[in-house]
Amino acid sequence: MIRPYLAFDFGGTKNACALFLQEDAHAFHLDALEKRASPPQPDAAYDYATMLELARNVLRGREPIAIGVSFGGPVRAQEGVVVLSHHVAGWENVSLRAKLENEFHARVVVDNDANVAALGETKFGAGAASRISKDRQIEIGAREDATQGKNCSSVLYVTVSTGVGGGWILNGEIYRGANELAGEIGHVVIDPNGPPCVCGRRGCVEQLACGPAIARHARERLINNPARGKILRELIQNDFSQVTALRVNQAALAGDALAREVMDAAARALGFALGNVICLMNPQRIIIGGGVSNAGEHYFEMVRAAARENVMPQLRNAVDIVPAALGDDAPLWGALALVV
Ligand SMILES: [Zn+2]
């Protein structure tokens, strides 16, 4: 019997567990998947107990050959130790690898979720040369030209949701940096006089491009321009607390000019920062995930245009910025990639 691979995604607001079976040397099949949303005040003990339950459900008595773990927070990957979670109490300095090895008697690799999602998208998603499985048909199409039948070797994965984070894949492997902080694209400053950031500085790309920033900018514009934003006002029923990035984008797609300006400004801020990255690192591809990456083709065109304007002329054709292909499941596929 083929022994399965187990993948965990400790997501902070939800936990997910998947079981993968190997079909041939390069192909894997997602055999079972269980997700559970966390209660309002989860703690580490709850997360861990939930994961064991989900694992039992997907394993159904089978023993995993190896376990990959994506953790939503800083991790000392070499030691398999979670530093902390920004969302869930009790994860301070937990040796998650040792706990899981004791539990399952299998090899365990733990890494930070942005790194893991970057690896998942590179090996099985928008940076991959081939389709991943029968269940998840990924349309590669025109992208095959750029990859020439191979996975991308250098990728920056950027997640744009409640914050902006990122992870690097260089020469096919996770690049962590000297202090395991590589890829923090969210805190690249693009406007020194911009809004204050959680990191203590001003004008970080996160404060201009993430979901809550989009909602905040739209709210400010609605308040300052009482005659504008008709479609957005209808969507939120004139309740400013109901403004979200999703609704701003819906209004923009429906033709609301105010909402369109807000979305375009966010896209341009992100694209400007990515132009800096392209100048510095010349990656083969930049993959954008997270909720905001579902904003549509116009959003991506704005991101690419801003990046192109902010690179040297020789690099304009090297601007390859695409949406993620694996959605919420990127950390699970990445967790698989950690151990195969
Ligand atoms: Zn910052």
Coordinates of C-alpha atoms and ligand atoms in Angstrom, one line a residue:
M1 CA 0.0 0.0 0.0
I2 CA 1.2 3.5 -0.8
R3 CA 1.9 5.5 2.3
P4 CA 0.4 9.0 2.1
Y5 CA 1.9 12.4 2.8
L6 CA 0.2 14.6 5.4
A7 CA 0.0 18.4 5.1
F8 CA -1.0 20.8 7.9
D9 CA -2.0 24.5 7.5
F10 CA -2.1 26.3 10.8
G11 CA -3.8 29.4 9.4
G12 CA -4.7 31.4 12.5
T13 CA -8.4 31.9 11.6
K14 CA -8.7 28.4 10.3
N15 CA -6.9 25.0 10.4
A16 CA -6.7 22.7 7.4
C17 CA -5.3 19.2 6.9
A18 CA -4.8 17.3 3.6
L19 CA -3.7 13.9 2.6
F20 CA -1.7 13.5 -0.7
L21 CA -0.9 10.3 -2.6
Q22 CA 1.9 10.0 -5.1
E23 CA 0.8 9.0 -8.6
D24 CA 4.2 9.0 -10.3
A25 CA 7.6 10.7 -9.9
H26 CA 6.2 14.2 -10.3
A27 CA 2.4 13.9 -9.9
F28 CA 0.5 14.0 -6.6
H29 CA -3.2 13.5 -5.9
L30 CA -5.1 15.4 -3.3
D31 CA -6.9 12.4 -1.7
A32 CA -8.6 14.1 1.3
L33 CA -9.0 17.6 2.7
E34 CA -10.6 18.8 5.9
K35 CA -10.8 22.4 7.1
R36 CA -12.2 24.0 10.2
A37 CA -12.8 27.6 11.0
S38 CA -11.4 28.7 14.4
P39 CA -13.6 30.1 17.2
P40 CA -13.2 33.8 18.1
Q41 CA -10.5 33.1 20.8
P42 CA -8.6 30.0 19.8
D43 CA -5.4 29.1 21.6
A44 CA -2.5 26.8 20.7
A45 CA -3.9 23.8 22.6
Y46 CA -7.2 24.2 20.6
D47 CA -5.3 24.4 17.3
Y48 CA -3.2 21.4 18.0
A49 CA -6.1 19.2 19.2
T50 CA -8.1 20.3 16.1
M51 CA -5.3 19.4 13.8
L52 CA -4.9 15.9 15.3
E53 CA -8.7 15.3 14.8
L54 CA -8.5 16.5 11.2
A55 CA -5.5 14.3 10.6
R56 CA -7.3 11.2 12.0
N57 CA -10.2 12.0 9.6
V58 CA -8.1 12.2 6.5
L59 CA -5.7 9.3 7.4
R60 CA -8.4 6.8 8.2
G61 CA -6.0 4.4 9.9
R62 CA -3.1 4.9 7.4
E63 CA 0.4 6.0 8.5
P64 CA 2.0 9.1 6.9
I65 CA 5.4 8.7 5.2
A66 CA 6.2 12.4 6.0
I67 CA 4.4 15.5 7.3
G68 CA 4.8 19.1 6.0
V69 CA 3.6 22.0 8.1
S70 CA 2.7 25.6 7.1
F71 CA 2.4 27.9 10.1
G72 CA 0.9 31.3 10.0
G73 CA 3.6 33.2 11.9
P74 CA 7.3 33.4 12.4
V75 CA 9.1 30.0 12.6
R76 CA 12.7 28.9 13.2
A77 CA 12.5 26.5 10.3
Q78 CA 15.8 24.7 10.8
E79 CA 14.8 23.8 14.4
G80 CA 11.1 23.2 13.6
V81 CA 10.2 25.7 16.3
V82 CA 7.2 28.1 16.1
V83 CA 8.3 31.6 17.4
L84 CA 4.8 32.9 17.9
S85 CA 1.4 33.5 16.3
H86 CA 0.1 37.0 15.8
H87 CA -3.5 35.7 16.0
V88 CA -3.4 32.7 18.4
A89 CA -2.1 32.8 22.0
G90 CA 0.2 30.1 23.4
W91 CA 2.4 29.4 20.4
E92 CA 5.5 31.1 21.9
N93 CA 8.5 28.9 21.3
V94 CA 6.6 25.7 20.6
S95 CA 8.6 22.8 19.1
L96 CA 5.9 21.8 16.7
R97 CA 8.2 19.5 14.8
A98 CA 9.1 17.4 17.9
K99 CA 5.4 17.3 19.0
L100 CA 4.3 15.9 15.6
E101 CA 7.2 13.5 15.3
N102 CA 6.3 12.0 18.6
E103 CA 2.7 11.8 17.6
F104 CA 3.1 10.3 14.1
H105 CA 6.6 8.7 14.1
A106 CA 7.2 10.3 10.7
R107 CA 9.6 13.0 9.3
V108 CA 8.2 16.5 9.9
V109 CA 9.2 19.8 8.3
V110 CA 7.8 23.1 9.5
D111 CA 8.0 26.5 7.8
N112 CA 6.3 29.9 7.7
D113 CA 3.1 30.1 5.6
A114 CA 4.4 32.7 3.1
N115 CA 7.5 30.6 2.4
V116 CA 5.4 27.5 2.1
A117 CA 2.8 29.0 -0.2
A118 CA 5.6 30.4 -2.3
L119 CA 7.0 26.8 -2.6
G120 CA 3.5 25.4 -3.3
E121 CA 2.8 27.9 -6.1
T122 CA 6.3 27.4 -7.6
K123 CA 6.1 23.6 -7.7
F124 CA 2.4 22.9 -8.2
G125 CA 0.7 26.2 -9.1
A126 CA 1.4 29.4 -11.1
G127 CA 5.1 28.8 -11.2
A128 CA 4.9 25.1 -12.2
A129 CA 5.5 23.7 -15.6
S130 CA 3.0 20.9 -15.4
R131 CA -0.5 20.3 -14.1
I132 CA -0.7 19.2 -10.5
S133 CA -3.4 16.5 -10.4
K134 CA -6.6 15.2 -11.8
D135 CA -8.6 17.1 -9.3
R136 CA -6.9 20.5 -9.7
Q137 CA -6.6 21.2 -13.4
I138 CA -4.3 24.2 -13.7
E139 CA -4.4 26.1 -17.0
I140 CA -0.8 27.0 -17.8
G141 CA -1.4 28.1 -21.4
A142 CA 0.8 31.0 -22.5
R143 CA 2.9 30.8 -19.3
E144 CA 4.6 27.6 -20.7
D145 CA 6.6 29.8 -23.0
A146 CA 8.3 31.6 -20.1
T147 CA 9.1 28.4 -18.2
Q148 CA 10.1 26.2 -21.1
G149 CA 8.7 23.1 -19.6
K150 CA 10.4 23.6 -16.2
N151 CA 9.2 25.0 -12.9
C152 CA 10.2 28.7 -12.4
S153 CA 13.6 28.8 -10.6
S154 CA 13.2 32.2 -9.1
V155 CA 9.8 33.4 -7.8
L156 CA 8.6 36.1 -5.4
Y157 CA 5.2 35.1 -4.0
V158 CA 3.2 38.0 -2.6
T159 CA 0.1 37.6 -0.5
V160 CA -2.2 40.6 -0.5
S161 CA -5.1 40.2 2.1
T162 CA -5.4 41.7 5.6
G163 CA -1.7 42.5 5.2
V164 CA 1.0 42.1 2.6
G165 CA 3.5 39.3 3.0
G166 CA 5.9 37.4 0.8
G167 CA 8.3 34.5 0.3
W168 CA 11.2 33.9 -2.0
I169 CA 12.0 30.8 -4.0
L170 CA 15.6 31.0 -5.4
N171 CA 17.1 28.2 -7.5
G172 CA 14.0 26.1 -6.7
E173 CA 14.4 26.4 -2.9
I174 CA 13.0 28.7 -0.1
Y175 CA 15.3 31.6 0.5
R176 CA 14.9 32.7 4.1
G177 CA 17.7 35.3 4.5
A178 CA 20.2 35.8 7.3
N179 CA 17.5 36.4 9.9
E180 CA 14.7 34.4 8.3
L181 CA 13.0 37.7 7.3
A182 CA 13.5 37.6 3.5
G183 CA 10.5 38.5 1.4
E184 CA 8.9 41.1 3.7
I185 CA 7.7 43.1 0.7
G186 CA 4.8 44.5 2.8
H187 CA 7.2 46.7 4.7
V188 CA 9.0 48.2 1.7
V189 CA 8.5 51.9 2.0
I190 CA 7.2 53.5 -1.2
D191 CA 6.1 56.9 0.3
P192 CA 8.1 58.2 3.3
N193 CA 5.3 60.6 4.0
G194 CA 2.5 58.0 3.7
P195 CA 0.2 56.6 6.4
P196 CA 1.8 55.1 9.6
C197 CA 2.4 51.4 9.6
V198 CA 2.3 48.7 12.3
C199 CA 6.1 48.4 12.0
G200 CA 6.5 52.0 13.3
R201 CA 7.4 53.6 10.0
R202 CA 5.4 55.4 7.3
G203 CA 4.2 54.6 3.8
C204 CA 4.9 50.8 3.7
V205 CA 3.3 49.2 0.7
E206 CA 1.1 47.2 3.1
Q207 CA -0.6 50.5 4.3
L208 CA -1.4 51.4 0.7
A209 CA -2.3 48.1 -0.9
C210 CA -3.8 45.6 1.6
G211 CA -7.5 44.9 1.9
P212 CA -8.1 47.0 5.1
A213 CA -6.1 49.9 3.4
I214 CA -8.4 49.7 0.4
A215 CA -11.5 49.8 2.6
R216 CA -10.0 52.8 4.6
H217 CA -9.2 54.8 1.5
A218 CA -12.7 54.2 0.0
R219 CA -14.3 55.2 3.3
E220 CA -12.3 58.5 3.4
R221 CA -13.2 59.3 -0.2
L222 CA -16.9 58.6 0.4
I223 CA -16.9 61.0 3.4
N224 CA -15.0 63.7 1.5
N225 CA -16.9 63.4 -1.8
P226 CA -20.7 63.2 -0.8
A227 CA -21.8 63.4 -4.5
R228 CA -19.6 60.5 -5.7
G229 CA -19.5 56.7 -5.3
K230 CA -23.1 56.0 -6.0
I231 CA -22.7 52.3 -6.7
L232 CA -20.5 51.7 -3.7
R233 CA -22.9 53.6 -1.4
E234 CA -25.7 51.3 -2.6
L235 CA -23.6 48.2 -2.0
I236 CA -22.9 49.2 1.6
Q237 CA -26.4 50.6 2.1
N238 CA -24.8 53.9 3.2
D239 CA -23.2 52.2 6.2
F240 CA -19.5 53.1 6.1
S241 CA -18.7 50.2 8.5
Q242 CA -19.7 47.9 5.7
V243 CA -16.9 49.0 3.3
T244 CA -14.6 46.1 2.5
A245 CA -12.0 45.7 -0.2
L246 CA -14.3 43.1 -1.8
R247 CA -17.2 45.5 -2.0
V248 CA -14.9 48.3 -3.3
N249 CA -13.8 46.0 -6.1
Q250 CA -17.4 44.9 -6.8
A251 CA -18.4 48.6 -7.2
A252 CA -15.3 49.3 -9.4
L253 CA -16.2 46.4 -11.7
A254 CA -19.8 47.7 -11.9
G255 CA -18.5 51.1 -13.1
D256 CA -18.2 53.1 -9.9
A257 CA -15.4 55.7 -10.7
L258 CA -14.6 56.5 -7.1
A259 CA -14.2 52.8 -6.3
R260 CA -12.1 52.3 -9.4
E261 CA -9.7 55.1 -8.4
V262 CA -9.2 53.5 -5.0
M263 CA -8.5 50.0 -6.5
D264 CA -6.2 51.5 -9.1
A265 CA -4.2 53.4 -6.5
A266 CA -3.8 50.2 -4.5
A267 CA -2.7 48.3 -7.6
R268 CA -0.3 51.0 -8.5
A269 CA 1.3 51.1 -5.0
L270 CA 1.8 47.3 -5.2
G271 CA 3.2 47.5 -8.7
F272 CA 5.6 50.3 -7.8
A273 CA 7.0 48.2 -5.0
L274 CA 7.3 45.1 -7.3
G275 CA 9.2 47.3 -9.8
N276 CA 11.8 47.8 -7.0
V277 CA 12.0 44.1 -6.4
I278 CA 12.4 43.3 -10.1
C279 CA 15.3 45.9 -10.4
L280 CA 17.0 44.3 -7.4
M281 CA 16.4 40.6 -8.0
N282 CA 15.2 40.1 -11.6
P283 CA 13.0 37.2 -10.6
Q284 CA 11.6 34.9 -13.3
R285 CA 8.0 35.5 -12.1
I286 CA 6.1 37.2 -9.3
I287 CA 2.9 35.4 -8.2
I288 CA 0.2 37.3 -6.3
G289 CA -2.1 35.4 -3.9
G290 CA -4.5 36.4 -1.1
G291 CA -8.0 37.8 -1.3
V292 CA -7.1 40.9 -3.2
S293 CA -5.5 38.8 -6.0
N294 CA -9.1 37.9 -7.0
A295 CA -9.8 41.5 -8.1
G296 CA -9.6 40.6 -11.8
E297 CA -7.6 41.3 -14.9
H298 CA -7.8 45.0 -14.8
Y299 CA -6.2 45.1 -11.3
F300 CA -3.4 42.9 -12.6
E301 CA -2.9 45.2 -15.7
M302 CA -2.6 48.2 -13.3
V303 CA 0.0 46.3 -11.1
R304 CA 2.0 45.3 -14.2
A305 CA 1.9 48.8 -15.7
A306 CA 3.1 50.4 -12.5
A307 CA 5.9 47.8 -12.2
R308 CA 7.0 48.4 -15.8
E309 CA 7.1 52.2 -15.2
N310 CA 9.4 51.6 -12.2
V311 CA 12.0 49.4 -13.8
M312 CA 15.0 50.1 -16.0
P313 CA 14.1 49.9 -19.7
Q314 CA 16.1 46.6 -20.1
L315 CA 13.8 45.0 -17.5
R316 CA 10.4 46.0 -18.9
N317 CA 10.0 42.7 -20.6
A318 CA 11.0 40.9 -17.4
V319 CA 7.8 42.1 -15.7
D320 CA 5.9 38.8 -15.3
I321 CA 3.3 39.2 -12.6
V322 CA 0.5 36.6 -12.5
P323 CA -2.3 35.6 -10.1
A324 CA -1.8 32.6 -7.8
A325 CA -3.3 29.3 -9.1
L326 CA -3.9 27.3 -5.9
G327 CA -6.0 29.8 -3.9
D328 CA -6.4 28.9 -0.2
D329 CA -4.8 25.5 -0.7
A330 CA -1.3 26.9 -1.6
P331 CA 0.0 26.3 1.9
L332 CA -1.1 22.7 1.8
W333 CA 0.5 22.0 -1.6
G334 CA 3.6 23.9 -0.3
A335 CA 3.6 21.7 2.9
L336 CA 3.7 18.7 0.6
A337 CA 6.5 20.2 -1.4
L338 CA 8.5 20.7 1.8
V339 CA 8.7 16.9 2.3
V340 CA 8.8 15.3 -1.2
Ligands
ZN1 ZN 5.6 48.7 7.7

